[in-house]
PDB file of C-alpha atoms in Angstrom:
ATOM      1  CA  MET O  54     138.861  83.099 174.989  1.00 60.00           C
ATOM      2  CA  SER O  55     137.890  86.648 174.039  1.00 65.00           C
ATOM      3  CA  TYR O  56     137.773  87.924 170.474  1.00 75.00           C
ATOM      4  CA  VAL O  57     138.082  91.413 169.071  1.00 87.00           C
ATOM      5  CA  ILE O  58     135.164  91.591 166.635  1.00 96.00           C
ATOM      6  CA  PRO O  59     135.806  94.163 163.883  1.00 97.00           C
ATOM      7  CA  ASN O  60     133.315  96.980 163.437  1.00 98.00           C
ATOM      8  CA  ILE O  61     131.940  98.223 160.146  1.00 98.00           C
ATOM      9  CA  SER O  62     131.113 101.913 159.804  1.00 98.00           C
ATOM     10  CA  LEU O  63     127.575 102.533 158.547  1.00 98.00           C
ATOM     11  CA  ASN O  64     126.812 105.439 156.221  1.00 98.00           C
ATOM     12  CA  ASN O  65     125.909 107.664 159.184  1.00 98.00           C
ATOM     13  CA  GLY O  66     129.115 106.884 161.089  1.00 98.00           C
ATOM     14  CA  VAL O  67     127.568 104.406 163.542  1.00 98.00           C
ATOM     15  CA  LEU O  68     129.820 101.403 164.172  1.00 98.00           C
ATOM     16  CA  MET O  69     128.233  97.947 163.825  1.00 98.00           C
ATOM     17  CA  PRO O  70     129.962  94.696 164.817  1.00 98.00           C
ATOM     18  CA  GLN O  71     130.732  92.681 161.689  1.00 98.00           C
ATOM     19  CA  LEU O  72     129.779  89.408 163.375  1.00 98.00           C
ATOM     20  CA  GLY O  73     126.548  89.170 165.338  1.00 98.00           C
ATOM     21  CA  PHE O  74     124.133  86.608 166.737  1.00 98.00           C
ATOM     22  CA  GLY O  75     120.782  85.888 165.107  1.00 97.00           C
ATOM     23  CA  VAL O  76     117.745  84.350 166.817  1.00 97.00           C
ATOM     24  CA  PHE O  77     115.538  83.510 163.814  1.00 95.00           C
ATOM     25  CA  GLN O  78     113.397  80.416 164.541  1.00 92.00           C
ATOM     26  CA  VAL O  79     114.551  80.245 168.174  1.00 95.00           C
ATOM     27  CA  PRO O  80     111.483  79.770 170.442  1.00 94.00           C
ATOM     28  CA  ASP O  81     111.058  82.528 173.012  1.00 94.00           C
ATOM     29  CA  GLU O  82     111.504  80.106 175.912  1.00 94.00           C
ATOM     30  CA  GLU O  83     114.916  79.082 174.520  1.00 96.00           C
ATOM     31  CA  THR O  84     116.020  82.541 173.427  1.00 97.00           C
ATOM     32  CA  ALA O  85     117.223  83.906 176.762  1.00 97.00           C
ATOM     33  CA  ALA O  86     119.571  80.947 177.267  1.00 97.00           C
ATOM     34  CA  ALA O  87     120.888  81.181 173.687  1.00 97.00           C
ATOM     35  CA  VAL O  88     121.508  84.937 173.909  1.00 98.00           C
ATOM     36  CA  ASP O  89     123.084  84.500 177.342  1.00 98.00           C
ATOM     37  CA  ALA O  90     125.495  81.956 175.834  1.00 97.00           C
ATOM     38  CA  ALA O  91     126.238  84.326 172.962  1.00 97.00           C
ATOM     39  CA  LEU O  92     126.929  87.274 175.241  1.00 97.00           C
ATOM     40  CA  LYS O  93     129.187  85.150 177.449  1.00 96.00           C
ATOM     41  CA  ALA O  94     131.060  83.954 174.355  1.00 96.00           C
ATOM     42  CA  GLY O  95     131.730  87.572 173.377  1.00 96.00           C
ATOM     43  CA  TYR O  96     128.993  88.568 170.927  1.00 97.00           C
ATOM     44  CA  ARG O  97     127.706  92.093 171.395  1.00 98.00           C
ATOM     45  CA  SER O  98     125.358  92.368 168.389  1.00 98.00           C
ATOM     46  CA  ILE O  99     121.979  90.603 168.632  1.00 98.00           C
ATOM     47  CA  ASP O 100     119.533  90.431 165.714  1.00 98.00           C
ATOM     48  CA  THR O 101     115.831  89.746 166.301  1.00 98.00           C
ATOM     49  CA  ALA O 102     112.473  90.762 164.790  1.00 98.00           C
ATOM     50  CA  SER O 103     108.904  91.223 165.936  1.00 98.00           C
ATOM     51  CA  VAL O 104     107.677  88.265 163.870  1.00 98.00           C
ATOM     52  CA  TYR O 105     110.224  85.936 165.514  1.00 97.00           C
ATOM     53  CA  GLY O 106     108.160  86.150 168.694  1.00 97.00           C
ATOM     54  CA  ASN O 107     111.289  86.169 170.857  1.00 98.00           C
ATOM     55  CA  GLU O 108     112.065  89.826 171.533  1.00 98.00           C
ATOM     56  CA  SER O 109     111.053  89.269 175.170  1.00 98.00           C
ATOM     57  CA  GLY O 110     113.570  86.434 175.467  1.00 98.00           C
ATOM     58  CA  VAL O 111     116.280  88.662 174.049  1.00 98.00           C
ATOM     59  CA  GLY O 112     115.268  91.339 176.532  1.00 98.00           C
ATOM     60  CA  ARG O 113     115.486  88.956 179.480  1.00 98.00           C
ATOM     61  CA  ALA O 114     119.014  87.949 178.489  1.00 98.00           C
ATOM     62  CA  ILE O 115     120.088  91.565 178.063  1.00 98.00           C
ATOM     63  CA  ALA O 116     118.685  92.519 181.460  1.00 98.00           C
ATOM     64  CA  ALA O 117     120.369  89.578 183.192  1.00 98.00           C
ATOM     65  CA  SER O 118     123.729  90.095 181.490  1.00 97.00           C
ATOM     66  CA  GLY O 119     124.816  93.181 183.381  1.00 96.00           C
ATOM     67  CA  ILE O 120     126.453  94.430 180.176  1.00 97.00           C
ATOM     68  CA  ALA O 121     126.179  98.200 179.703  1.00 97.00           C
ATOM     69  CA  ARG O 122     123.616  99.139 177.064  1.00 97.00           C
ATOM     70  CA  ASP O 123     126.109 101.162 175.059  1.00 97.00           C
ATOM     71  CA  GLU O 124     128.288  98.051 174.653  1.00 98.00           C
ATOM     72  CA  LEU O 125     125.466  96.231 172.837  1.00 98.00           C
ATOM     73  CA  PHE O 126     124.135  96.558 169.291  1.00 98.00           C
ATOM     74  CA  ILE O 127     120.465  95.525 169.148  1.00 98.00           C
ATOM     75  CA  THR O 128     118.574  95.086 165.867  1.00 98.00           C
ATOM     76  CA  SER O 129     114.875  94.427 165.335  1.00 98.00           C
ATOM     77  CA  LYS O 130     112.499  94.616 162.375  1.00 98.00           C
ATOM     78  CA  VAL O 131     108.971  95.754 161.570  1.00 98.00           C
ATOM     79  CA  TRP O 132     106.802  92.980 160.121  1.00 98.00           C
ATOM     80  CA  VAL O 133     104.800  93.301 156.893  1.00 97.00           C
ATOM     81  CA  GLU O 134     101.454  93.355 158.724  1.00 97.00           C
ATOM     82  CA  ASP O 135     102.631  96.450 160.598  1.00 98.00           C
ATOM     83  CA  MET O 136     103.732  98.396 157.529  1.00 97.00           C
ATOM     84  CA  GLY O 137     102.401 101.919 157.076  1.00 98.00           C
ATOM     85  CA  TYR O 138     103.318 105.126 158.874  1.00 98.00           C
ATOM     86  CA  GLU O 139     101.353 104.949 162.134  1.00 98.00           C
ATOM     87  CA  GLN O 140     101.529 101.154 162.257  1.00 98.00           C
ATOM     88  CA  THR O 141     105.328 101.179 162.048  1.00 98.00           C
ATOM     89  CA  LEU O 142     105.625 103.762 164.818  1.00 98.00           C
ATOM     90  CA  ALA O 143     103.343 101.655 167.028  1.00 98.00           C
ATOM     91  CA  ALA O 144     105.160  98.396 166.209  1.00 98.00           C
ATOM     92  CA  PHE O 145     108.485  99.984 167.111  1.00 98.00           C
ATOM     93  CA  GLU O 146     107.219 100.904 170.579  1.00 98.00           C
ATOM     94  CA  VAL O 147     105.984  97.336 171.136  1.00 98.00           C
ATOM     95  CA  SER O 148     109.403  95.952 170.156  1.00 98.00           C
ATOM     96  CA  LEU O 149     111.172  98.440 172.399  1.00 98.00           C
ATOM     97  CA  GLU O 150     108.992  97.448 175.365  1.00 98.00           C
ATOM     98  CA  LYS O 151     109.510  93.722 174.813  1.00 98.00           C
ATOM     99  CA  LEU O 152     113.267  94.184 174.519  1.00 98.00           C
ATOM    100  CA  GLY O 153     113.314  96.356 177.624  1.00 98.00           C
ATOM    101  CA  VAL O 154     115.690  98.892 176.121  1.00 97.00           C
ATOM    102  CA  GLY O 155     115.425 102.636 175.683  1.00 96.00           C
ATOM    103  CA  TYR O 156     116.473 102.686 172.030  1.00 98.00           C
ATOM    104  CA  LEU O 157     117.479 100.369 169.188  1.00 98.00           C
ATOM    105  CA  ASP O 158     120.780 100.466 167.380  1.00 99.00           C
ATOM    106  CA  LEU O 159     119.245  99.340 164.088  1.00 99.00           C
ATOM    107  CA  TYR O 160     115.631  99.033 162.940  1.00 99.00           C
ATOM    108  CA  LEU O 161     114.780  97.388 159.623  1.00 99.00           C
ATOM    109  CA  ILE O 162     111.784  97.026 157.325  1.00 98.00           C
ATOM    110  CA  HIS O 163     111.639  93.229 157.304  1.00 98.00           C
ATOM    111  CA  TRP O 164     110.405  92.690 153.715  1.00 98.00           C
ATOM    112  CA  PRO O 165     109.613  95.054 150.841  1.00 98.00           C
ATOM    113  CA  ALA O 166     106.194  93.362 150.392  1.00 98.00           C
ATOM    114  CA  PRO O 167     105.726  94.972 146.963  1.00 97.00           C
ATOM    115  CA  GLY O 168     102.110  93.863 146.764  1.00 95.00           C
ATOM    116  CA  LYS O 169     101.250  96.006 149.787  1.00 94.00           C
ATOM    117  CA  GLY O 170     102.874  99.180 148.461  1.00 95.00           C
ATOM    118  CA  GLN O 171     103.552 100.529 151.972  1.00 97.00           C
ATOM    119  CA  ALA O 172     107.337 100.441 152.167  1.00 98.00           C
ATOM    120  CA  SER O 173     107.688 104.181 151.573  1.00 98.00           C
ATOM    121  CA  GLU O 174     105.196 105.018 154.335  1.00 98.00           C
ATOM    122  CA  SER O 175     107.022 102.720 156.730  1.00 98.00           C
ATOM    123  CA  TRP O 176     110.298 104.336 155.735  1.00 98.00           C
ATOM    124  CA  ARG O 177     108.883 107.766 156.525  1.00 98.00           C
ATOM    125  CA  ALA O 178     108.123 106.448 160.018  1.00 98.00           C
ATOM    126  CA  MET O 179     111.619 105.018 160.311  1.00 98.00           C
ATOM    127  CA  GLU O 180     113.062 108.418 159.401  1.00 98.00           C
ATOM    128  CA  LYS O 181     110.996 109.971 162.207  1.00 98.00           C
ATOM    129  CA  LEU O 182     112.231 107.390 164.716  1.00 98.00           C
ATOM    130  CA  TYR O 183     115.780 108.188 163.640  1.00 98.00           C
ATOM    131  CA  ALA O 184     115.210 111.949 163.883  1.00 98.00           C
ATOM    132  CA  ASP O 185     113.705 111.489 167.349  1.00 98.00           C
ATOM    133  CA  GLY O 186     116.794 109.583 168.528  1.00 98.00           C
ATOM    134  CA  LYS O 187     114.907 106.350 169.187  1.00 98.00           C
ATOM    135  CA  VAL O 188     117.118 104.383 166.832  1.00 98.00           C
ATOM    136  CA  ARG O 189     120.765 104.951 165.890  1.00 98.00           C
ATOM    137  CA  ALA O 190     120.440 103.648 162.326  1.00 99.00           C
ATOM    138  CA  ILE O 191     117.654 102.528 160.001  1.00 99.00           C
ATOM    139  CA  GLY O 192     117.685 100.048 157.164  1.00 99.00           C
ATOM    140  CA  VAL O 193     115.861  97.386 155.216  1.00 98.00           C
ATOM    141  CA  SER O 194     115.857  93.635 154.798  1.00 98.00           C
ATOM    142  CA  ASN O 195     115.302  91.484 151.714  1.00 98.00           C
ATOM    143  CA  PHE O 196     115.170  94.501 149.362  1.00 98.00           C
ATOM    144  CA  GLN O 197     116.076  93.758 145.752  1.00 98.00           C
ATOM    145  CA  PRO O 198     117.734  96.500 143.624  1.00 98.00           C
ATOM    146  CA  GLU O 199     114.392  97.728 142.241  1.00 98.00           C
ATOM    147  CA  HIS O 200     112.905  97.900 145.758  1.00 98.00           C
ATOM    148  CA  LEU O 201     115.901  99.900 146.942  1.00 98.00           C
ATOM    149  CA  ALA O 202     115.726 102.296 143.999  1.00 97.00           C
ATOM    150  CA  GLN O 203     112.033 102.951 144.554  1.00 97.00           C
ATOM    151  CA  LEU O 204     112.484 103.527 148.292  1.00 98.00           C
ATOM    152  CA  ILE O 205     115.511 105.796 147.963  1.00 98.00           C
ATOM    153  CA  ASP O 206     113.829 107.851 145.254  1.00 97.00           C
ATOM    154  CA  GLY O 207     111.317 109.205 147.773  1.00 94.00           C
ATOM    155  CA  ALA O 208     113.495 109.089 150.894  1.00 98.00           C
ATOM    156  CA  ASN O 209     115.395 111.685 152.884  1.00 98.00           C
ATOM    157  CA  ILE O 210     117.741 109.073 154.350  1.00 98.00           C
ATOM    158  CA  VAL O 211     119.468 106.251 152.478  1.00 98.00           C
ATOM    159  CA  PRO O 212     119.191 102.912 154.341  1.00 98.00           C
ATOM    160  CA  ALA O 213     122.299 102.067 156.352  1.00 98.00           C
ATOM    161  CA  VAL O 214     121.930  98.290 155.998  1.00 98.00           C
ATOM    162  CA  ASN O 215     120.208  95.829 153.670  1.00 99.00           C
ATOM    163  CA  GLN O 216     119.966  92.428 155.339  1.00 98.00           C
ATOM    164  CA  VAL O 217     119.411  89.678 152.762  1.00 98.00           C
ATOM    165  CA  GLU O 218     119.688  85.928 152.407  1.00 98.00           C
ATOM    166  CA  LEU O 219     123.277  85.392 151.310  1.00 98.00           C
ATOM    167  CA  HIS O 220     125.514  82.325 151.305  1.00 98.00           C
ATOM    168  CA  PRO O 221     127.722  80.543 148.759  1.00 98.00           C
ATOM    169  CA  ALA O 222     124.710  78.996 146.984  1.00 97.00           C
ATOM    170  CA  LEU O 223     122.897  82.349 146.746  1.00 97.00           C
ATOM    171  CA  GLN O 224     125.324  85.246 146.522  1.00 97.00           C
ATOM    172  CA  ASN O 225     122.795  87.935 145.575  1.00 97.00           C
ATOM    173  CA  ARG O 226     125.409  89.727 143.472  1.00 97.00           C
ATOM    174  CA  ALA O 227     123.006  92.299 141.997  1.00 97.00           C
ATOM    175  CA  VAL O 228     121.838  93.259 145.490  1.00 98.00           C
ATOM    176  CA  VAL O 229     125.402  93.485 146.806  1.00 98.00           C
ATOM    177  CA  GLU O 230     126.315  95.776 143.911  1.00 98.00           C
ATOM    178  CA  ALA O 231     123.227  97.968 144.391  1.00 98.00           C
ATOM    179  CA  ASN O 232     124.065  98.239 148.080  1.00 98.00           C
ATOM    180  CA  ARG O 233     127.641  99.254 147.213  1.00 98.00           C
ATOM    181  CA  VAL O 234     126.488 101.934 144.783  1.00 98.00           C
ATOM    182  CA  HIS O 235     124.186 103.460 147.412  1.00 98.00           C
ATOM    183  CA  GLY O 236     126.663 103.166 150.293  1.00 98.00           C
ATOM    184  CA  ILE O 237     124.569 100.517 152.059  1.00 98.00           C
ATOM    185  CA  ILE O 238     126.175  97.738 154.106  1.00 98.00           C
ATOM    186  CA  THR O 239     125.202  94.196 153.091  1.00 98.00           C
ATOM    187  CA  GLU O 240     124.254  91.943 156.002  1.00 98.00           C
ATOM    188  CA  ALA O 241     123.847  88.197 155.428  1.00 98.00           C
ATOM    189  CA  TRP O 242     121.100  86.141 156.993  1.00 98.00           C
ATOM    190  CA  SER O 243     121.072  82.344 156.617  1.00 96.00           C
ATOM    191  CA  PRO O 244     124.845  82.638 156.066  1.00 97.00           C
ATOM    192  CA  LEU O 245     125.289  78.850 156.078  1.00 96.00           C
ATOM    193  CA  ALA O 246     122.174  78.135 153.939  1.00 95.00           C
ATOM    194  CA  GLN O 247     120.594  76.428 156.948  1.00 93.00           C
ATOM    195  CA  GLY O 248     123.517  74.012 157.068  1.00 93.00           C
ATOM    196  CA  ALA O 249     123.517  73.066 153.372  1.00 94.00           C
ATOM    197  CA  MET O 250     126.977  74.579 152.888  1.00 95.00           C
ATOM    198  CA  LEU O 251     128.512  72.399 155.582  1.00 96.00           C
ATOM    199  CA  ILE O 252     128.437  69.249 153.446  1.00 96.00           C
ATOM    200  CA  GLU O 253     130.054  70.811 150.364  1.00 97.00           C
ATOM    201  CA  GLU O 254     133.212  68.833 149.581  1.00 97.00           C
ATOM    202  CA  SER O 255     135.257  71.905 148.648  1.00 97.00           C
ATOM    203  CA  ILE O 256     134.359  73.641 151.900  1.00 98.00           C
ATOM    204  CA  ILE O 257     135.165  70.509 153.914  1.00 98.00           C
ATOM    205  CA  ALA O 258     138.557  70.308 152.159  1.00 98.00           C
ATOM    206  CA  ILE O 259     139.342  73.955 152.967  1.00 98.00           C
ATOM    207  CA  ALA O 260     138.310  73.375 156.592  1.00 98.00           C
ATOM    208  CA  ARG O 261     140.763  70.459 156.850  1.00 98.00           C
ATOM    209  CA  ILE O 262     143.602  72.614 155.525  1.00 98.00           C
ATOM    210  CA  HIS O 263     143.026  75.268 158.201  1.00 98.00           C
ATOM    211  CA  GLY O 264     142.062  72.887 161.013  1.00 98.00           C
ATOM    212  CA  VAL O 265     138.657  74.521 161.443  1.00 98.00           C
ATOM    213  CA  SER O 266     135.028  73.545 160.857  1.00 97.00           C
ATOM    214  CA  PRO O 267     133.132  73.995 157.569  1.00 98.00           C
ATOM    215  CA  ALA O 268     130.909  76.579 159.324  1.00 97.00           C
ATOM    216  CA  GLN O 269     133.962  78.592 160.327  1.00 98.00           C
ATOM    217  CA  VAL O 270     135.190  78.527 156.720  1.00 98.00           C
ATOM    218  CA  VAL O 271     131.905  79.899 155.365  1.00 98.00           C
ATOM    219  CA  LEU O 272     131.713  82.600 158.029  1.00 98.00           C
ATOM    220  CA  ARG O 273     135.284  83.588 157.252  1.00 98.00           C
ATOM    221  CA  TRP O 274     134.337  83.799 153.546  1.00 98.00           C
ATOM    222  CA  HIS O 275     131.599  86.285 154.457  1.00 98.00           C
ATOM    223  CA  LEU O 276     133.862  88.373 156.681  1.00 98.00           C
ATOM    224  CA  GLN O 277     136.667  88.632 154.130  1.00 97.00           C
ATOM    225  CA  GLN O 278     134.180  90.031 151.624  1.00 96.00           C
ATOM    226  CA  GLY O 279     133.287  92.858 153.989  1.00 96.00           C
ATOM    227  CA  ARG O 280     129.794  91.793 154.950  1.00 97.00           C
ATOM    228  CA  VAL O 281     128.065  91.777 158.303  1.00 98.00           C
ATOM    229  CA  VAL O 282     127.041  88.227 159.163  1.00 98.00           C
ATOM    230  CA  ILE O 283     124.656  86.848 161.823  1.00 98.00           C
ATOM    231  CA  PRO O 284     124.924  83.078 162.349  1.00 97.00           C
ATOM    232  CA  LYS O 285     122.349  81.377 164.556  1.00 94.00           C
ATOM    233  CA  SER O 286     122.605  78.417 166.912  1.00 93.00           C
ATOM    234  CA  VAL O 287     121.168  77.311 170.246  1.00 94.00           C
ATOM    235  CA  SER O 288     124.195  75.144 171.072  1.00 95.00           C
ATOM    236  CA  PRO O 289     126.669  76.975 173.348  1.00 95.00           C
ATOM    237  CA  THR O 290     129.523  75.042 171.729  1.00 96.00           C
ATOM    238  CA  ARG O 291     128.529  76.070 168.198  1.00 95.00           C
ATOM    239  CA  ILE O 292     127.740  79.616 169.320  1.00 96.00           C
ATOM    240  CA  ALA O 293     131.303  79.945 170.616  1.00 96.00           C
ATOM    241  CA  ALA O 294     132.807  78.208 167.572  1.00 96.00           C
ATOM    242  CA  ASN O 295     131.016  80.587 165.189  1.00 96.00           C
ATOM    243  CA  LEU O 296     132.855  83.439 166.888  1.00 96.00           C
ATOM    244  CA  ASP O 297     136.241  81.729 166.612  1.00 96.00           C
ATOM    245  CA  VAL O 298     136.897  82.842 163.026  1.00 97.00           C
ATOM    246  CA  PHE O 299     139.617  85.452 163.467  1.00 95.00           C
ATOM    247  CA  GLY O 300     142.653  83.170 163.765  1.00 94.00           C
ATOM    248  CA  PHE O 301     142.926  82.163 160.116  1.00 97.00           C
ATOM    249  CA  GLU O 302     142.529  83.685 156.666  1.00 98.00           C
ATOM    250  CA  LEU O 303     141.304  82.188 153.406  1.00 98.00           C
ATOM    251  CA  THR O 304     143.498  82.517 150.319  1.00 98.00           C
ATOM    252  CA  GLU O 305     142.251  84.093 147.097  1.00 98.00           C
ATOM    253  CA  LEU O 306     142.075  80.613 145.565  1.00 98.00           C
ATOM    254  CA  GLU O 307     139.969  79.356 148.463  1.00 98.00           C
ATOM    255  CA  LEU O 308     137.663  82.362 148.232  1.00 98.00           C
ATOM    256  CA  SER O 309     137.223  81.736 144.504  1.00 98.00           C
ATOM    257  CA  SER O 310     136.484  78.086 145.131  1.00 98.00           C
ATOM    258  CA  ILE O 311     133.653  79.053 147.490  1.00 98.00           C
ATOM    259  CA  ASP O 312     132.436  81.712 145.044  1.00 97.00           C
ATOM    260  CA  SER O 313     132.009  78.967 142.447  1.00 97.00           C
ATOM    261  CA  LEU O 314     129.354  77.184 144.528  1.00 97.00           C
ATOM    262  CA  GLU O 315     126.596  79.574 143.498  1.00 96.00           C
ATOM    263  CA  ARG O 316     123.376  78.008 142.228  1.00 94.00           C
ATOM    264  CA  ALA O 317     119.632  78.481 142.678  1.00 87.00           C
ATOM    265  CA  GLY O 318     120.054  78.035 146.397  1.00 89.00           C
ATOM    266  CA  ARG O 319     117.415  80.279 147.981  1.00 95.00           C
ATOM    267  CA  THR O 320     116.176  78.861 151.307  1.00 94.00           C
ATOM    268  CA  GLY O 321     113.674  81.613 152.112  1.00 95.00           C
ATOM    269  CA  PRO O 322     110.883  83.426 150.239  1.00 96.00           C
ATOM    270  CA  ASP O 323     111.379  85.350 147.001  1.00 96.00           C
ATOM    271  CA  PRO O 324     111.333  89.071 147.894  1.00 97.00           C
ATOM    272  CA  ASP O 325     109.704  89.941 144.555  1.00 95.00           C
ATOM    273  CA  ILE O 326     106.529  88.030 145.393  1.00 96.00           C
ATOM    274  CA  PHE O 327     106.483  87.636 149.196  1.00 96.00           C
ATOM    275  CA  ASN O 328     103.852  89.813 150.890  1.00 95.00           C
ATOM    276  CA  GLY O 329     103.616  88.152 154.292  1.00 89.00           C
TER     277      GLY O 329
END
């Protein structure tokens, strides 16, 4: 079955698929098979990062797919140890070579790493990569409102995307609002809270009503709130199921029920103190 994945327009007019495939924590030797399954299922947006150690696996799957480059949306990220102007430019070239592509669709600063104080220098490098046509859009990841404000204050280009941990237990409302104010698209990583959301009784009940899985309910919740979302799996069955979220719609009451699940549910590091 093929699905028409909606696109979201970034602040520079570039279209980004609203549902993509993430490869966080997927070993490189398993990545090519996982990405191959995702591409065959119908995904066209793949999200990786230098620190994941699997850009080469993503590249192998892309090369073997036979899919035209302009039909794909490839994202990678610069790691905190490579922050700084020259370091970011060099890290980008390494990522590009491993992925085996001539350009990236989206390149992100992976963490603000406030203790390093190099985000602005990295952003200056990102702006150069964008000006040189090596990347179609630039953005950030894990930036809190104060990190965004500081970066934008000295920037020529406003980030197109801010990719943050976001799921029903951690809705990052202040970040979502800051992104909205600046015209930045919110992208959710760990959209299922590493599976913790799949055992919530209210989500299971909603899934029964619609005849879908709890994972499909949570992904639909993300999509109906206008976010980009990048679920991850290495199971071809789950990879395909995570894409099968366009045949039903959650009611306002169901959305509110999921909204009410917020708690101190962070699964990853705190961006205010994480420095790599």
